[in-house]
Short mmCIF file of C-alpha atoms in Angstrom, two decimals:
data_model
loop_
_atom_site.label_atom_id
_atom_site.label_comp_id
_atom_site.label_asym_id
_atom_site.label_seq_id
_atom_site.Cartn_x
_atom_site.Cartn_y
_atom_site.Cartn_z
CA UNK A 1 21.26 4.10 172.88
CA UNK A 2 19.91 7.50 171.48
CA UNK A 3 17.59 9.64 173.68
CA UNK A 4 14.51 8.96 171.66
CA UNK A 5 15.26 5.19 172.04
CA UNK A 6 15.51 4.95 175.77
CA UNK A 7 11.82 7.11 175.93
CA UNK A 8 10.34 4.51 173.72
CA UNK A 9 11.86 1.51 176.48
CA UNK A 10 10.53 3.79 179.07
CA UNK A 11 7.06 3.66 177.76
CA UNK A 12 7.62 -0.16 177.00
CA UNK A 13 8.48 -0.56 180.38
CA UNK A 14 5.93 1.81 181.87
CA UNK A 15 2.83 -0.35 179.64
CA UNK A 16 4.55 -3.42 180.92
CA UNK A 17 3.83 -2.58 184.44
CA UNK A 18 0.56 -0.69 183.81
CA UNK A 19 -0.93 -4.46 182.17
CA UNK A 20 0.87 -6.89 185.04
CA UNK A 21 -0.77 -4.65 187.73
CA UNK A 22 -3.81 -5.02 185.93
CA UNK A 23 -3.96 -8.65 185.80
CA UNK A 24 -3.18 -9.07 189.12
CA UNK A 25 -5.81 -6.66 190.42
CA UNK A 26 -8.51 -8.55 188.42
CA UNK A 27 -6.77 -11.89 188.72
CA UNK A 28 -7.62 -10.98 192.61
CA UNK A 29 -11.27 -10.51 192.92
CA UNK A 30 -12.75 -14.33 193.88
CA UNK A 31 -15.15 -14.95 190.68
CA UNK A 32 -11.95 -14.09 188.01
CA UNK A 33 -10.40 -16.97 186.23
CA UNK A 34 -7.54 -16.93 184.13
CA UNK A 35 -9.44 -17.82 181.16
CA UNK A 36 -11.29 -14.45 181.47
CA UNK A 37 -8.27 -12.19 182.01
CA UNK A 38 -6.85 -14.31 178.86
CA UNK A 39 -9.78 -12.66 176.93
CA UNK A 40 -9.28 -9.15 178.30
CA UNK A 41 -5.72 -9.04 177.48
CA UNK A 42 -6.31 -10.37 173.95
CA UNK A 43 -9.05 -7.88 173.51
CA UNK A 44 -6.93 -5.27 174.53
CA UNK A 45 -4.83 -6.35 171.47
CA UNK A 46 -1.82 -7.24 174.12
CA UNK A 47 0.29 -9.55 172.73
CA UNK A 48 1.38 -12.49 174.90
CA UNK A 49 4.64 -14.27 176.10
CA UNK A 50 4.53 -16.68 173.35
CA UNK A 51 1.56 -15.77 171.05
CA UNK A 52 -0.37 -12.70 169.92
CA UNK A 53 -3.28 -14.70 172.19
CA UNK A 54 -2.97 -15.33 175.77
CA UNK A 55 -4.28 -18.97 176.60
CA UNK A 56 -4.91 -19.57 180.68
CA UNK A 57 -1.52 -21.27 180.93
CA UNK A 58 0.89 -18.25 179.73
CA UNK A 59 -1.71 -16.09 182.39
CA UNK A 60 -0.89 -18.14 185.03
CA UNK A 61 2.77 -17.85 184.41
CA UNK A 62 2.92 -14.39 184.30
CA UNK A 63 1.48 -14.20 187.73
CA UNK A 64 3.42 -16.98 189.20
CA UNK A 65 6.61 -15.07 188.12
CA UNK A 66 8.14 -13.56 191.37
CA UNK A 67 10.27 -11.11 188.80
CA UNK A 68 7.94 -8.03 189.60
CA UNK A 69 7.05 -8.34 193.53
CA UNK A 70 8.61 -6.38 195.71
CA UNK A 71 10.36 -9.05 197.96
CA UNK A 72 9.46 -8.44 201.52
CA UNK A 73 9.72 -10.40 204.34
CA UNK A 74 5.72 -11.56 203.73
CA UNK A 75 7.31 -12.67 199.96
CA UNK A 76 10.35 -14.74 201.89
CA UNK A 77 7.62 -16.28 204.97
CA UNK A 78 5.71 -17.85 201.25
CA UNK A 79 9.02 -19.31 199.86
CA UNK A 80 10.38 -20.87 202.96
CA UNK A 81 6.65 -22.70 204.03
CA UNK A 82 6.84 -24.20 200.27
CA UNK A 83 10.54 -25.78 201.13
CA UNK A 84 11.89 -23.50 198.37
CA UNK A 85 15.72 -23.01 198.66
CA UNK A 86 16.64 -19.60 199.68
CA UNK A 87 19.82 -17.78 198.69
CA UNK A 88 19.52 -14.56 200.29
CA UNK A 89 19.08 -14.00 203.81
CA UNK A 90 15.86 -12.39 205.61
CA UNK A 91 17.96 -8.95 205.60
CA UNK A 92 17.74 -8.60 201.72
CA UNK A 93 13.81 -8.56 201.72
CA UNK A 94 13.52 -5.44 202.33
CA UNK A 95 10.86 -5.10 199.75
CA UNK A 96 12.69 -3.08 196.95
CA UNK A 97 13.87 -5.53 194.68
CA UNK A 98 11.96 -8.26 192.64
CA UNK A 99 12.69 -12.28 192.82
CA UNK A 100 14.02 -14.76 190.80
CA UNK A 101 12.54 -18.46 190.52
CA UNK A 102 14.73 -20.69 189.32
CA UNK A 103 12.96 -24.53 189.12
CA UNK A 104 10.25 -26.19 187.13
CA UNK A 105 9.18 -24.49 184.18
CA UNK A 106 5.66 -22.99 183.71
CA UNK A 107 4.75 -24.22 187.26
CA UNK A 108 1.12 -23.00 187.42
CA UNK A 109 -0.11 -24.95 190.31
CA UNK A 110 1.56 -25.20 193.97
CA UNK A 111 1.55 -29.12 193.34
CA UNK A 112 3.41 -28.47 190.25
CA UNK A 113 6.03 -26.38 191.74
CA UNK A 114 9.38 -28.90 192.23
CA UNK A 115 10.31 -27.46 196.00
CA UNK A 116 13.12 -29.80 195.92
CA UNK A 117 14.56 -28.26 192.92
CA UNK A 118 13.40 -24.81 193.09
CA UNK A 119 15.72 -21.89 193.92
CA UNK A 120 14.70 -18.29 194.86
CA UNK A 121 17.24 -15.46 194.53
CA UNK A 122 16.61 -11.75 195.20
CA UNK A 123 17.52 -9.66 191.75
CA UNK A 124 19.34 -6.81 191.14
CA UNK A 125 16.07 -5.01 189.36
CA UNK A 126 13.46 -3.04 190.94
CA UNK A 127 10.00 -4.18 192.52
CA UNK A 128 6.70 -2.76 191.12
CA UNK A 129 4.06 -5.01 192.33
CA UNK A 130 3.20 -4.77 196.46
CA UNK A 131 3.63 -8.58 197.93
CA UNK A 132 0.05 -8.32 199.58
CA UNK A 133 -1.37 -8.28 195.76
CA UNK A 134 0.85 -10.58 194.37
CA UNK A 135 0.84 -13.03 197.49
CA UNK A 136 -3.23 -13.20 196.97
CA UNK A 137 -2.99 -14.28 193.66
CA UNK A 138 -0.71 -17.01 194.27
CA UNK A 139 -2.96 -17.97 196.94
CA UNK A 140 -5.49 -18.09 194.53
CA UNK A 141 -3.74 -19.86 192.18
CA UNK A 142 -2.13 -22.36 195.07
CA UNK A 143 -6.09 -23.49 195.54
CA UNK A 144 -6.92 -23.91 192.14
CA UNK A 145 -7.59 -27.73 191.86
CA UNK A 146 -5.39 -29.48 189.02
CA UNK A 147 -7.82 -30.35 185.99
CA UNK A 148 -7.24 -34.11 185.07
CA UNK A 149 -6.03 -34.34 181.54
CA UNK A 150 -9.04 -35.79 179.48
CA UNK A 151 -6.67 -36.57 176.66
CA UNK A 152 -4.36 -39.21 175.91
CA UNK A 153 -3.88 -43.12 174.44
CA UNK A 154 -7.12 -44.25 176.40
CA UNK A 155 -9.18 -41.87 174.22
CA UNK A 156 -8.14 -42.39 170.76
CA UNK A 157 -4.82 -44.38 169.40
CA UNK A 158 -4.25 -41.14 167.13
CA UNK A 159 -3.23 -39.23 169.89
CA UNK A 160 -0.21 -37.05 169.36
CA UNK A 161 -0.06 -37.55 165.59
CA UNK A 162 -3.03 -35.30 165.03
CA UNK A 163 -2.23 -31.90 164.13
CA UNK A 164 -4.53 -28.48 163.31
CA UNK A 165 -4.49 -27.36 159.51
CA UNK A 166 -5.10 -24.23 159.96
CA UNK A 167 -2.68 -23.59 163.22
CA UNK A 168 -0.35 -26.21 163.66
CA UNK A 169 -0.64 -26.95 166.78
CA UNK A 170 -1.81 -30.62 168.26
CA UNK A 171 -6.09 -32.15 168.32
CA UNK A 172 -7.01 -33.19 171.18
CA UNK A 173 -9.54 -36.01 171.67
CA UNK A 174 -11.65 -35.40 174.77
CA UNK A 175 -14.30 -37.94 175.86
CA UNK A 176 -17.09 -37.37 178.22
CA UNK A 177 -20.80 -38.87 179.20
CA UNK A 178 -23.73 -37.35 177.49
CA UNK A 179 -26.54 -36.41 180.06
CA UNK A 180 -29.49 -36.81 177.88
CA UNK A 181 -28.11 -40.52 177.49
CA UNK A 182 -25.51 -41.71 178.88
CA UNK A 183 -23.69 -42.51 176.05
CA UNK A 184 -20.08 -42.16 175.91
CA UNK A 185 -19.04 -39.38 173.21
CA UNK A 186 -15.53 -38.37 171.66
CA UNK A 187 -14.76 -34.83 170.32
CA UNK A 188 -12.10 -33.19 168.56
CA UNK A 189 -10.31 -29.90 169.94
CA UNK A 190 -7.19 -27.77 168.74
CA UNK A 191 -5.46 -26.79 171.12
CA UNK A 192 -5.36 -23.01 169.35
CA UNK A 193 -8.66 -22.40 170.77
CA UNK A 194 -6.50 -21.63 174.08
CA UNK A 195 -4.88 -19.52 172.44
CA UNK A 196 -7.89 -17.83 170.45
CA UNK A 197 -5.99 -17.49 167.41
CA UNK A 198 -7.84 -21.09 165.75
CA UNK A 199 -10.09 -20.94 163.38
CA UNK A 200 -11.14 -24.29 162.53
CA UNK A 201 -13.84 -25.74 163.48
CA UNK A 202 -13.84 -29.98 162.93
CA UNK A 203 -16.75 -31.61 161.24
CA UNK A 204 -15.35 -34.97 160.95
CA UNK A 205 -15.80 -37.21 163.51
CA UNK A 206 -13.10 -39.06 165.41
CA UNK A 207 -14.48 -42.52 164.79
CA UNK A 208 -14.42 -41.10 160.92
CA UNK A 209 -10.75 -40.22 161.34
CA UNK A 210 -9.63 -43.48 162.80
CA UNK A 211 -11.91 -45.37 160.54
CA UNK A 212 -10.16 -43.31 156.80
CA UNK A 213 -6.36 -44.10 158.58
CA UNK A 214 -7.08 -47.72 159.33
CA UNK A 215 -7.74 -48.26 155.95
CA UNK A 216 -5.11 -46.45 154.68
CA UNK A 217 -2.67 -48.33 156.86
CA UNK A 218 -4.54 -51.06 156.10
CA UNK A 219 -3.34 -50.80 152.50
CA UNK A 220 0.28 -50.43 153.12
CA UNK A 221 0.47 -53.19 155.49
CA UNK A 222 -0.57 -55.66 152.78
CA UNK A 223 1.61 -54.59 150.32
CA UNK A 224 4.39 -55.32 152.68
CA UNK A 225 6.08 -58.93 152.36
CA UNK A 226 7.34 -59.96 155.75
CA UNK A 227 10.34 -61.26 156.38
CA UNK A 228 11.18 -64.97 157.24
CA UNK A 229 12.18 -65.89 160.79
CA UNK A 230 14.80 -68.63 159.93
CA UNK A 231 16.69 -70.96 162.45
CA UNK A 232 19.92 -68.50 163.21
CA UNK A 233 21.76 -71.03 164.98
CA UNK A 234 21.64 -73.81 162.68
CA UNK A 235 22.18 -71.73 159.73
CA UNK A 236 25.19 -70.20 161.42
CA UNK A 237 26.71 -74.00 161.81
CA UNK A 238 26.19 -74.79 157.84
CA UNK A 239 27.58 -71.50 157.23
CA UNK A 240 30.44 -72.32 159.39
CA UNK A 241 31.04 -75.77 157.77
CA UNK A 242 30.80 -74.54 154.39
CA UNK A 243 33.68 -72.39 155.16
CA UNK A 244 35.37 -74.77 156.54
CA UNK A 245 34.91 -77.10 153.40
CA UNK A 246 36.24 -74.38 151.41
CA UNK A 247 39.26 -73.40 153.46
CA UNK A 248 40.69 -77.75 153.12
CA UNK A 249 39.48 -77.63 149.38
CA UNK A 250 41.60 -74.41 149.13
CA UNK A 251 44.61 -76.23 150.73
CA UNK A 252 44.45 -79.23 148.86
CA UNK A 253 44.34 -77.26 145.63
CA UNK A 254 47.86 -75.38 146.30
CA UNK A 255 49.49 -78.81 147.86
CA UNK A 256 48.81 -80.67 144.31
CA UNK A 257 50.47 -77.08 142.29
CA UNK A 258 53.72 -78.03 143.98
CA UNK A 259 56.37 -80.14 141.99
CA UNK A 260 57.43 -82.73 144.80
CA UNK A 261 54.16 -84.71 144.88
CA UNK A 262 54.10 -88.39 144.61
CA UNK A 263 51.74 -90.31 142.51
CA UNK A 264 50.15 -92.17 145.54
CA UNK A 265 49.84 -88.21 146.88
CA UNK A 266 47.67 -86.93 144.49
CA UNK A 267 45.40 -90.22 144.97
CA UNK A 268 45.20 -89.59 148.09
CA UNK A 269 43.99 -85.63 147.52
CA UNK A 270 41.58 -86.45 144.93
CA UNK A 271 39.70 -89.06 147.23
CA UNK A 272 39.95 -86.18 149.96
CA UNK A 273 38.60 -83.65 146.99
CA UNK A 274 35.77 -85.82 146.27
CA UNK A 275 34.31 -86.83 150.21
CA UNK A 276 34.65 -82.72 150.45
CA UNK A 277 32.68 -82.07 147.44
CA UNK A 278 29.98 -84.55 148.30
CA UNK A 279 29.65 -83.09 151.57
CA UNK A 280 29.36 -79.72 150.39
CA UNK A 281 26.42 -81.10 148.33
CA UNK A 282 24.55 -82.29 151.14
CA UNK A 283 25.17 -79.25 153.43
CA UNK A 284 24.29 -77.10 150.24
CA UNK A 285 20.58 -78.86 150.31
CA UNK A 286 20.83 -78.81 153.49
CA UNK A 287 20.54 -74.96 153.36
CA UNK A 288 18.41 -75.12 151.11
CA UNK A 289 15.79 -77.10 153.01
CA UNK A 290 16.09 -75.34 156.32
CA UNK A 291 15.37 -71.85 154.13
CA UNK A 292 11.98 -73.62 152.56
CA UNK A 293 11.25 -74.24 155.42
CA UNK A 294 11.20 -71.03 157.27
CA UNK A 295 8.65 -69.28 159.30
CA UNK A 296 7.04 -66.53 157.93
CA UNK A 297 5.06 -64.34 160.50
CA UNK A 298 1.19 -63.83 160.35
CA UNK A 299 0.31 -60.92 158.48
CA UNK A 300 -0.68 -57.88 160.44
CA UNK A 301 -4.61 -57.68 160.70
CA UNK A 302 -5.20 -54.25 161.49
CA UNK A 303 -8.82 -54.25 162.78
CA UNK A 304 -7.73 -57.12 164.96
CA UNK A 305 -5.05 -54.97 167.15
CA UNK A 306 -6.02 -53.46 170.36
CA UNK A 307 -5.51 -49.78 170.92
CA UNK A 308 -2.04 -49.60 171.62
CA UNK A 309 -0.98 -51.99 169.10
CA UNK A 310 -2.68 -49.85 166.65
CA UNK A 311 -0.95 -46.86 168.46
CA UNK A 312 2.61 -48.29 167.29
CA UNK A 313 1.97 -49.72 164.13
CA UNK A 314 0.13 -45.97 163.24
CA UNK A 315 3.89 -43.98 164.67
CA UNK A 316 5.90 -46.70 163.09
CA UNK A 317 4.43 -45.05 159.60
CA UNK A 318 2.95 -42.22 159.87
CA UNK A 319 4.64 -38.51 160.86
CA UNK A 320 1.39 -36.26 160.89
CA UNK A 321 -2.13 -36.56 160.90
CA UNK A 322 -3.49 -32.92 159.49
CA UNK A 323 -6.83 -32.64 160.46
CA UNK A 324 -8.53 -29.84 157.86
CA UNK A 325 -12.57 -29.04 159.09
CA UNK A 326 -13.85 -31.48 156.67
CA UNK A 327 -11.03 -33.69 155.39
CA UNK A 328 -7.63 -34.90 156.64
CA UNK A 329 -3.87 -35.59 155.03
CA UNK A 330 -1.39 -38.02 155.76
CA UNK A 331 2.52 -37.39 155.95
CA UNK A 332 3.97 -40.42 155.61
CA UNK A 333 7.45 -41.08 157.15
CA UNK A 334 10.68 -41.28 154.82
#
């Protein structure tokens, strides 16, 4: 590495710091939420862990991440109350090195964290955040309440086929009570507005949506022909006598291509050829009975499904729902 290279990591390094102190020093005050510093840090044009945009989640991350605290023995007190596994003893938080969190990934909350499986190790890198700042924040962030998730099957059977046109990323369907009347309403969200790098704003409603797929699935399903259940077992025993049948006529055929056969022989075989052929006859229509006769399932009425029949029948098809503001597309599966 060149000089000029290792002042540029410097400065990378040094602006790295500079921002992680900074969100931890508003992150602190009482009334800051992580949506807000989201918006400071994406107005400051600072990229994110996984996005240009930082969305709440990837905030919360970066503060949960015990990389830049100085471990001290205030840092080790916090681990050992949660019943995180320790490697290092008390002696090595001596509050120059940072920490290592080795468990569930993108634990926000402190009922998220997997104590059982979580492992804390001291690191061989320099501190740079005091453990009185960063111990406040995850205080902060061990009280913030767990939303409920207000999306999923019970909201709309198109639930994790939808997908933004403009982003990619997945619609949500969230449902909540109107105050003016009561009445239960459904809207549509991309999950790039957490991000702030989504565009698209949804005119369609989600009863339109589910309303222009049932009929397209609607469609396919009666084009489709479905299969006949037939009676396996008692097909399987014609089968097997018909084989049979045709194994002895087999036999019978090579026994009369042999020299040494007596008249009263051959007689005998072509009696034996004849009873087999007749049988085969009757087995034949037989076969042919039992096959007019089988079951063909009920056709597939769409409307008629509850939600989670709908909810398979729509996967067993369909790979994507893109949702455009006005319109949607359909992939198809192959």
């Amino acid at each position: 590495m060149t000089q000029g290279d290792q002042k540029v990591s410097s400065l990378k390094l040094e602006n790295n710091i500079k921002n992680l102190e900074e969100i931890m020093r508003v992150y602190a005050y009482p009334t800051t939420s992580l949506g807000d510093i989201g918006r400071m840090m994406t107005a400051k044009q600072c990229p994110g862990p996984n996005s240009s945009k930082w969305s709440p989640c990837s905030v919360g991350r970066v503060i949960r991440n015990p990389a830049s605290v100085k471990c001290d023995h205030a840092v080790y007190k916090y681990f050992k109350n949660l019943g995180v596994n320790i490697i290092n003893p008390l002696k090595d938080f001596n509050g120059e090195h940072g920490g290592m969190l080795v468990g569930k990934k993108g634990a926000v909350t402190k009922g998220a964290l997997d104590s059982k499986g979580a492992t804390f190790a001291i690191g061989n890198w320099p501190g740079y955040i005091d453990s009185a700042l960063w111990l406040g924040c995850q205080k902060k962030l061990d009280t913030n309440e767990k939303v409920a998730s207000n999306d999923g099957p019970r909201n709309s059977w198109l639930t994790g086929l939808m997908k933004c046109g403009d982003c990619g990323r997945s619609v949500m369907v969230r449902k909540y009570k109107r105050k003016s009347d009561g009445e239960t309403v459904r809207t549509l969200r991309c999950r790039g507005k957490d991000f702030l790098d989504c565009n698209i704003k949804p005119q369609m409603r989600i009863e339109q949506i589910e309303g222009s797929v049932q009929n397209e699935l609607e469609k396919l399903l009666e084009r489709c022909k479905p299969a006949p259940f037939n009676n396996a077992n008692e097909t399987n025993e014609l089968e097997l006598e018909l084989i049979r049948i045709d194994e002895s006529v087999t036999n019978l055929m090579q026994v009369l291509k042999t020299q040494k056969v007596s008249t009263l022989t051959v007689g005998y075989i072509n009696q034996e050829l004849e009873k087999l052929t007749e049988t085969k006859k009757k087995l034949m229509e037989e076969k042919r009975n039992i096959n007019r006769e089988s079951i063909f399932p009920p056709k597939i009425i769409f409307s008629a499904l509850n939600k989670n029949d709908k909810r398979a029948v729509a996967f067993s098809y369909l790979e994507t729902v893109v949702v455009y503001e006005d319109s949607i597309s359909l992939i198809w599966k192959k």
